[in-house]
PDB file of C-alpha atoms in Angstrom:
ATOM      1  CA  UNK V1201      14.379   6.580  13.989  1.00 68.00           C
ATOM      2  CA  UNK V1202      17.732   4.985  13.436  1.00 81.00           C
ATOM      3  CA  UNK V1203      18.518   4.174   9.834  1.00 93.00           C
ATOM      4  CA  UNK V1204      19.510   0.896   8.266  1.00 97.00           C
ATOM      5  CA  UNK V1205      22.760  -0.402   9.706  1.00 97.00           C
ATOM      6  CA  UNK V1206      25.139  -2.882   8.178  1.00 97.00           C
ATOM      7  CA  UNK V1207      28.075  -4.676   9.712  1.00 97.00           C
ATOM      8  CA  UNK V1208      30.892  -4.927   9.091  1.00 97.00           C
ATOM      9  CA  UNK V1209      31.537  -1.878   6.929  1.00 96.00           C
ATOM     10  CA  UNK V1210      34.705  -3.274   5.408  1.00 97.00           C
ATOM     11  CA  UNK V1211      35.907  -6.824   4.979  1.00 96.00           C
ATOM     12  CA  UNK V1212      38.892  -8.447   3.331  1.00 98.00           C
ATOM     13  CA  UNK V1213      38.790 -12.156   2.571  1.00 97.00           C
ATOM     14  CA  UNK V1214      40.725 -14.581   0.408  1.00 97.00           C
ATOM     15  CA  UNK V1215      39.418 -16.819  -2.347  1.00 97.00           C
ATOM     16  CA  UNK V1216      37.656 -19.901  -1.111  1.00 97.00           C
ATOM     17  CA  UNK V1217      36.651 -18.425   2.229  1.00 98.00           C
ATOM     18  CA  UNK V1218      33.099 -17.645   3.231  1.00 98.00           C
ATOM     19  CA  UNK V1219      31.629 -14.465   4.633  1.00 98.00           C
ATOM     20  CA  UNK V1220      28.509 -13.399   6.525  1.00 98.00           C
ATOM     21  CA  UNK V1221      27.157  -9.876   6.325  1.00 98.00           C
ATOM     22  CA  UNK V1222      24.536  -8.443   8.635  1.00 98.00           C
ATOM     23  CA  UNK V1223      21.770  -5.898   8.148  1.00 98.00           C
ATOM     24  CA  UNK V1224      19.483  -4.330  10.727  1.00 98.00           C
ATOM     25  CA  UNK V1225      16.484  -2.636   9.131  1.00 97.00           C
ATOM     26  CA  UNK V1226      14.682   0.472  10.287  1.00 96.00           C
ATOM     27  CA  UNK V1227      12.479  -0.330  13.264  1.00 95.00           C
ATOM     28  CA  UNK V1228       9.085  -1.515  12.050  1.00 93.00           C
ATOM     29  CA  UNK V1229      10.285  -2.437   8.576  1.00 94.00           C
ATOM     30  CA  UNK V1230       9.618  -6.055   7.716  1.00 94.00           C
ATOM     31  CA  UNK V1231      11.140  -6.266   4.242  1.00 93.00           C
ATOM     32  CA  UNK V1232      14.876  -6.463   3.655  1.00 96.00           C
ATOM     33  CA  UNK V1233      16.458  -6.604   0.210  1.00 95.00           C
ATOM     34  CA  UNK V1234      20.094  -7.183  -0.658  1.00 97.00           C
ATOM     35  CA  UNK V1235      21.979  -5.765  -3.637  1.00 96.00           C
ATOM     36  CA  UNK V1236      25.473  -6.164  -5.043  1.00 97.00           C
ATOM     37  CA  UNK V1237      27.004  -2.998  -6.469  1.00 95.00           C
ATOM     38  CA  UNK V1238      30.009  -3.074  -8.767  1.00 92.00           C
ATOM     39  CA  UNK V1239      31.347  -0.324 -11.051  1.00 84.00           C
ATOM     40  CA  UNK V1240      30.567  -2.202 -14.225  1.00 74.00           C
ATOM     41  CA  UNK V1241      27.203  -3.691 -13.370  1.00 79.00           C
ATOM     42  CA  UNK V1242      25.521  -1.155 -11.127  1.00 84.00           C
ATOM     43  CA  UNK V1243      23.115  -2.431  -8.498  1.00 91.00           C
ATOM     44  CA  UNK V1244      22.178  -6.064  -8.949  1.00 92.00           C
ATOM     45  CA  UNK V1245      19.334  -7.535  -6.918  1.00 92.00           C
ATOM     46  CA  UNK V1246      20.269 -10.544  -4.793  1.00 95.00           C
ATOM     47  CA  UNK V1247      17.188 -11.413  -2.764  1.00 92.00           C
ATOM     48  CA  UNK V1248      14.367 -10.036  -0.651  1.00 93.00           C
ATOM     49  CA  UNK V1249      13.102 -11.314   2.661  1.00 95.00           C
ATOM     50  CA  UNK V1250       9.779 -10.566   4.254  1.00 93.00           C
ATOM     51  CA  UNK V1251       8.605 -12.011   7.553  1.00 92.00           C
ATOM     52  CA  UNK V1252      11.484 -14.505   7.586  1.00 95.00           C
ATOM     53  CA  UNK V1253      10.636 -15.833   4.114  1.00 94.00           C
ATOM     54  CA  UNK V1254      12.543 -15.284   0.911  1.00 93.00           C
ATOM     55  CA  UNK V1255      10.065 -13.580  -1.379  1.00 90.00           C
ATOM     56  CA  UNK V1256      12.209 -12.800  -4.409  1.00 89.00           C
ATOM     57  CA  UNK V1257      15.556 -13.990  -5.675  1.00 91.00           C
ATOM     58  CA  UNK V1258      17.897 -12.551  -8.284  1.00 90.00           C
ATOM     59  CA  UNK V1259      20.153 -14.347 -10.750  1.00 90.00           C
ATOM     60  CA  UNK V1260      23.053 -15.211  -8.501  1.00 94.00           C
ATOM     61  CA  UNK V1261      24.622 -18.613  -7.928  1.00 96.00           C
ATOM     62  CA  UNK V1262      23.717 -20.746  -4.955  1.00 95.00           C
ATOM     63  CA  UNK V1263      26.874 -19.611  -3.166  1.00 97.00           C
ATOM     64  CA  UNK V1264      24.867 -16.535  -2.226  1.00 98.00           C
ATOM     65  CA  UNK V1265      22.291 -17.176   0.451  1.00 97.00           C
ATOM     66  CA  UNK V1266      20.471 -15.261   3.099  1.00 97.00           C
ATOM     67  CA  UNK V1267      18.026 -15.416   5.912  1.00 97.00           C
ATOM     68  CA  UNK V1268      15.869 -13.181   8.037  1.00 98.00           C
ATOM     69  CA  UNK V1269      15.211 -13.446  11.730  1.00 97.00           C
ATOM     70  CA  UNK V1270      12.036 -12.823  13.669  1.00 96.00           C
ATOM     71  CA  UNK V1271      13.200  -9.300  14.567  1.00 94.00           C
ATOM     72  CA  UNK V1272      13.572  -8.595  10.794  1.00 96.00           C
ATOM     73  CA  UNK V1273      17.359  -8.471  10.976  1.00 97.00           C
ATOM     74  CA  UNK V1274      18.881 -10.190   7.980  1.00 98.00           C
ATOM     75  CA  UNK V1275      22.127 -11.873   7.107  1.00 98.00           C
ATOM     76  CA  UNK V1276      23.590 -12.847   3.790  1.00 98.00           C
ATOM     77  CA  UNK V1277      26.271 -15.442   3.309  1.00 98.00           C
ATOM     78  CA  UNK V1278      28.651 -15.976   0.439  1.00 98.00           C
ATOM     79  CA  UNK V1279      30.534 -19.250   0.382  1.00 96.00           C
ATOM     80  CA  UNK V1280      33.614 -20.216  -1.616  1.00 97.00           C
ATOM     81  CA  UNK V1281      34.478 -16.621  -2.371  1.00 98.00           C
ATOM     82  CA  UNK V1282      35.718 -15.677  -5.824  1.00 97.00           C
ATOM     83  CA  UNK V1283      37.647 -12.583  -6.904  1.00 97.00           C
ATOM     84  CA  UNK V1284      34.558 -11.389  -8.759  1.00 95.00           C
ATOM     85  CA  UNK V1285      32.606 -11.233  -5.529  1.00 97.00           C
ATOM     86  CA  UNK V1286      34.499  -8.091  -4.577  1.00 97.00           C
ATOM     87  CA  UNK V1287      31.794  -5.459  -4.392  1.00 97.00           C
ATOM     88  CA  UNK V1288      29.749  -3.180  -2.200  1.00 97.00           C
ATOM     89  CA  UNK V1289      26.868  -5.134  -0.676  1.00 98.00           C
ATOM     90  CA  UNK V1290      23.888  -2.986   0.153  1.00 97.00           C
ATOM     91  CA  UNK V1291      20.804  -3.856   2.061  1.00 97.00           C
ATOM     92  CA  UNK V1292      17.597  -1.875   1.927  1.00 96.00           C
ATOM     93  CA  UNK V1293      14.571  -2.031   4.161  1.00 95.00           C
ATOM     94  CA  UNK V1294      10.977  -1.013   3.637  1.00 92.00           C
ATOM     95  CA  UNK V1295       7.741  -1.377   5.527  1.00 90.00           C
ATOM     96  CA  UNK V1296       6.272  -4.220   3.522  1.00 82.00           C
ATOM     97  CA  UNK V1297       8.355  -4.345   0.360  1.00 77.00           C
ATOM     98  CA  UNK V1298       6.519  -4.009  -2.901  1.00 72.00           C
ATOM     99  CA  UNK V1299       6.034  -0.426  -3.950  1.00 70.00           C
ATOM    100  CA  UNK V1300       7.173   0.978  -0.601  1.00 78.00           C
ATOM    101  CA  UNK V1301      10.165   3.295  -0.619  1.00 86.00           C
ATOM    102  CA  UNK V1302      13.383   1.440   0.094  1.00 90.00           C
ATOM    103  CA  UNK V1303      15.890   2.851   2.552  1.00 94.00           C
ATOM    104  CA  UNK V1304      19.473   1.758   2.013  1.00 96.00           C
ATOM    105  CA  UNK V1305      22.182   1.068   4.527  1.00 96.00           C
ATOM    106  CA  UNK V1306      25.762   2.298   4.062  1.00 95.00           C
ATOM    107  CA  UNK V1307      26.868  -1.048   2.671  1.00 96.00           C
ATOM    108  CA  UNK V1308      29.631  -3.521   3.354  1.00 97.00           C
ATOM    109  CA  UNK V1309      32.693  -3.217   1.131  1.00 97.00           C
ATOM    110  CA  UNK V1310      33.960  -6.739   0.495  1.00 97.00           C
ATOM    111  CA  UNK V1311      37.368  -7.256  -1.042  1.00 97.00           C
ATOM    112  CA  UNK V1312      38.389 -10.762  -2.096  1.00 97.00           C
ATOM    113  CA  UNK V1313      42.107 -11.328  -2.595  1.00 97.00           C
TER     114      UNK V1313
ATOM    115  CA  UNK N1285      13.124  -9.384 -18.195  1.00 70.00           C
ATOM    116  CA  UNK N1286      13.709  -5.733 -17.627  1.00 77.00           C
ATOM    117  CA  UNK N1287      16.408  -3.393 -18.916  1.00 87.00           C
ATOM    118  CA  UNK N1288      16.995   0.301 -18.364  1.00 92.00           C
ATOM    119  CA  UNK N1289      19.157   2.718 -20.309  1.00 95.00           C
ATOM    120  CA  UNK N1290      20.514   5.972 -18.947  1.00 96.00           C
ATOM    121  CA  UNK N1291      23.546   8.058 -19.926  1.00 96.00           C
ATOM    122  CA  UNK N1292      26.709   7.095 -18.094  1.00 95.00           C
ATOM    123  CA  UNK N1293      27.933  10.648 -17.506  1.00 96.00           C
ATOM    124  CA  UNK N1294      26.551  14.183 -17.563  1.00 97.00           C
ATOM    125  CA  UNK N1295      28.334  17.444 -16.793  1.00 97.00           C
ATOM    126  CA  UNK N1296      26.516  20.686 -16.011  1.00 97.00           C
ATOM    127  CA  UNK N1297      27.307  24.126 -14.672  1.00 97.00           C
ATOM    128  CA  UNK N1298      26.382  25.307 -11.200  1.00 97.00           C
ATOM    129  CA  UNK N1299      23.049  27.121 -11.251  1.00 97.00           C
ATOM    130  CA  UNK N1300      21.934  25.484 -14.487  1.00 97.00           C
ATOM    131  CA  UNK N1301      19.271  22.858 -15.188  1.00 97.00           C
ATOM    132  CA  UNK N1302      20.075  19.283 -16.144  1.00 98.00           C
ATOM    133  CA  UNK N1303      17.876  16.438 -17.338  1.00 98.00           C
ATOM    134  CA  UNK N1304      18.814  12.789 -16.902  1.00 98.00           C
ATOM    135  CA  UNK N1305      16.877  10.443 -19.153  1.00 98.00           C
ATOM    136  CA  UNK N1306      15.904   6.851 -18.564  1.00 97.00           C
ATOM    137  CA  UNK N1307      14.318   4.492 -21.064  1.00 96.00           C
ATOM    138  CA  UNK N1308      13.154   1.065 -20.060  1.00 93.00           C
ATOM    139  CA  UNK N1309      12.029  -2.194 -21.572  1.00 90.00           C
ATOM    140  CA  UNK N1310       9.916  -4.272 -19.253  1.00 84.00           C
ATOM    141  CA  UNK N1311       7.326  -6.984 -19.332  1.00 79.00           C
ATOM    142  CA  UNK N1312       4.687  -5.093 -17.433  1.00 79.00           C
ATOM    143  CA  UNK N1313       5.311  -1.961 -15.456  1.00 80.00           C
ATOM    144  CA  UNK N1314       4.507  -0.807 -11.967  1.00 81.00           C
ATOM    145  CA  UNK N1315       6.503   2.373 -11.410  1.00 88.00           C
ATOM    146  CA  UNK N1316       9.758   4.254 -11.981  1.00 92.00           C
ATOM    147  CA  UNK N1317      11.917   5.458  -9.110  1.00 93.00           C
ATOM    148  CA  UNK N1318      14.986   7.653  -8.888  1.00 96.00           C
ATOM    149  CA  UNK N1319      17.807   7.333  -6.379  1.00 96.00           C
ATOM    150  CA  UNK N1320      20.828   9.510  -5.663  1.00 97.00           C
ATOM    151  CA  UNK N1321      24.145   8.135  -4.480  1.00 96.00           C
ATOM    152  CA  UNK N1322      27.136  10.218  -3.437  1.00 96.00           C
ATOM    153  CA  UNK N1323      30.583   8.687  -3.583  1.00 92.00           C
ATOM    154  CA  UNK N1324      31.028   6.364  -0.635  1.00 88.00           C
ATOM    155  CA  UNK N1325      27.404   6.775   0.393  1.00 91.00           C
ATOM    156  CA  UNK N1326      24.205   4.800   0.248  1.00 92.00           C
ATOM    157  CA  UNK N1327      21.550   5.312  -2.424  1.00 94.00           C
ATOM    158  CA  UNK N1328      18.819   7.618  -1.194  1.00 95.00           C
ATOM    159  CA  UNK N1329      15.300   7.795  -2.576  1.00 93.00           C
ATOM    160  CA  UNK N1330      14.433  10.890  -4.620  1.00 95.00           C
ATOM    161  CA  UNK N1331      11.117  10.291  -6.347  1.00 93.00           C
ATOM    162  CA  UNK N1332       8.615   7.778  -7.634  1.00 92.00           C
ATOM    163  CA  UNK N1333       6.272   7.938 -10.641  1.00 93.00           C
ATOM    164  CA  UNK N1334       3.544   5.372 -11.092  1.00 88.00           C
ATOM    165  CA  UNK N1335       1.417   7.465 -13.432  1.00 91.00           C
ATOM    166  CA  UNK N1336       2.246   9.664 -16.414  1.00 95.00           C
ATOM    167  CA  UNK N1337       3.220  13.198 -15.647  1.00 96.00           C
ATOM    168  CA  UNK N1338       5.503  15.317 -13.571  1.00 96.00           C
ATOM    169  CA  UNK N1339       6.246  14.956  -9.867  1.00 93.00           C
ATOM    170  CA  UNK N1340       7.968  17.909  -8.232  1.00 93.00           C
ATOM    171  CA  UNK N1341       9.942  17.888  -4.998  1.00 89.00           C
ATOM    172  CA  UNK N1342      11.817  21.122  -4.444  1.00 92.00           C
ATOM    173  CA  UNK N1343      14.587  21.536  -6.995  1.00 96.00           C
ATOM    174  CA  UNK N1344      14.051  17.991  -8.296  1.00 96.00           C
ATOM    175  CA  UNK N1345      11.290  16.859 -10.646  1.00 97.00           C
ATOM    176  CA  UNK N1346      10.644  13.500 -12.245  1.00 97.00           C
ATOM    177  CA  UNK N1347       8.600  12.787 -15.331  1.00 97.00           C
ATOM    178  CA  UNK N1348       7.114   9.590 -16.702  1.00 96.00           C
ATOM    179  CA  UNK N1349       5.566   8.658 -20.023  1.00 95.00           C
ATOM    180  CA  UNK N1350       4.412   5.059 -19.897  1.00 92.00           C
ATOM    181  CA  UNK N1351       3.418   5.031 -23.565  1.00 92.00           C
ATOM    182  CA  UNK N1352       7.003   5.935 -24.497  1.00 93.00           C
ATOM    183  CA  UNK N1353       8.615   3.766 -21.759  1.00 92.00           C
ATOM    184  CA  UNK N1354      10.552   6.856 -20.828  1.00 94.00           C
ATOM    185  CA  UNK N1355      11.210   8.996 -17.838  1.00 97.00           C
ATOM    186  CA  UNK N1356      13.576  11.709 -16.735  1.00 98.00           C
ATOM    187  CA  UNK N1357      14.897  13.404 -13.660  1.00 98.00           C
ATOM    188  CA  UNK N1358      15.181  17.179 -13.810  1.00 98.00           C
ATOM    189  CA  UNK N1359      17.489  19.006 -11.451  1.00 97.00           C
ATOM    190  CA  UNK N1360      17.161  22.774 -11.271  1.00 97.00           C
ATOM    191  CA  UNK N1361      19.425  25.452  -9.782  1.00 97.00           C
ATOM    192  CA  UNK N1362      22.254  22.965  -9.686  1.00 98.00           C
ATOM    193  CA  UNK N1363      24.544  23.040  -6.686  1.00 97.00           C
ATOM    194  CA  UNK N1364      27.981  21.494  -6.270  1.00 97.00           C
ATOM    195  CA  UNK N1365      26.514  19.063  -3.744  1.00 97.00           C
ATOM    196  CA  UNK N1366      24.327  17.615  -6.502  1.00 98.00           C
ATOM    197  CA  UNK N1367      27.420  15.944  -7.959  1.00 98.00           C
ATOM    198  CA  UNK N1368      26.556  12.271  -7.504  1.00 97.00           C
ATOM    199  CA  UNK N1369      25.333   9.215  -9.350  1.00 96.00           C
ATOM    200  CA  UNK N1370      21.657   9.034 -10.192  1.00 97.00           C
ATOM    201  CA  UNK N1371      19.881   5.735 -10.762  1.00 96.00           C
ATOM    202  CA  UNK N1372      16.517   5.071 -12.288  1.00 96.00           C
ATOM    203  CA  UNK N1373      14.837   1.887 -11.127  1.00 93.00           C
ATOM    204  CA  UNK N1374      11.758   0.083 -12.353  1.00 90.00           C
ATOM    205  CA  UNK N1375       9.441  -2.297 -10.604  1.00 81.00           C
ATOM    206  CA  UNK N1376       7.820  -4.748 -13.003  1.00 74.00           C
ATOM    207  CA  UNK N1377       5.589  -6.458 -13.664  1.00 74.00           C
ATOM    208  CA  UNK N1378       3.895  -5.984 -10.305  1.00 69.00           C
ATOM    209  CA  UNK N1379       4.316  -4.078  -7.093  1.00 63.00           C
ATOM    210  CA  UNK N1380       5.792  -7.082  -5.307  1.00 69.00           C
ATOM    211  CA  UNK N1381       8.670  -7.640  -7.677  1.00 76.00           C
ATOM    212  CA  UNK N1382      12.095  -6.291  -6.787  1.00 81.00           C
ATOM    213  CA  UNK N1383      13.518  -3.040  -8.070  1.00 85.00           C
ATOM    214  CA  UNK N1384      15.689  -3.326 -11.172  1.00 88.00           C
ATOM    215  CA  UNK N1385      18.220  -0.512 -11.396  1.00 91.00           C
ATOM    216  CA  UNK N1386      19.825   1.185 -14.347  1.00 92.00           C
ATOM    217  CA  UNK N1387      23.610   1.433 -14.305  1.00 93.00           C
ATOM    218  CA  UNK N1388      23.508   5.007 -13.135  1.00 95.00           C
ATOM    219  CA  UNK N1389      24.387   8.449 -14.477  1.00 96.00           C
ATOM    220  CA  UNK N1390      27.379  10.203 -13.003  1.00 96.00           C
ATOM    221  CA  UNK N1391      26.534  13.924 -12.711  1.00 97.00           C
ATOM    222  CA  UNK N1392      29.394  16.348 -12.329  1.00 97.00           C
ATOM    223  CA  UNK N1393      28.502  19.934 -11.431  1.00 98.00           C
ATOM    224  CA  UNK N1394      31.219  22.407 -12.330  1.00 97.00           C
ATOM    225  CA  UNK N1395      31.665  26.049 -11.375  1.00 95.00           C
TER     226      UNK N1395
END
């Protein structure tokens, strides 16, 4: 089976712009979670989608949003980018979420200038 | 909320054994997981403990004591390729809540 894929792998934006990141889960996986990873804060949970519905949400401002499509692919959007949004954005998929093992994609490295 | 504490850095010699500790404070508890992440790579799942005791997978073992809110990852016969960051993660209070990760332990294996 192909693993979790994320596009793009690298992205450079300027403050105030918006960005959309994409995640394709492992075939058959219906849960997709998104995380922000920074050197100082580790992995911070953003949100989880299951069957096109947001099931859990972390403590991030409303500028961070996401969605999931019927084929389980997911996108996350960050509007009005700030310098502090520079990070590695990881998505992880699992069969049904919950206690299932999560499989991570390679991440998208976002740099905000 | 949940919080996890793990050492930020550990250095060990090739061929030796190293233990990475993780203590957690949670409102409820469902299970403790461990992930490995090499530089520039994605986190990969290593082990999961829902009940007290030791889980062994090859050179890696993970231990959990729910009464002490404590767990550890044990790496035996260390190899240079084990140099990576190791994260403990807790799921609480139920199985449907998202994983909360510790800030990671950077393991350096030296010759």
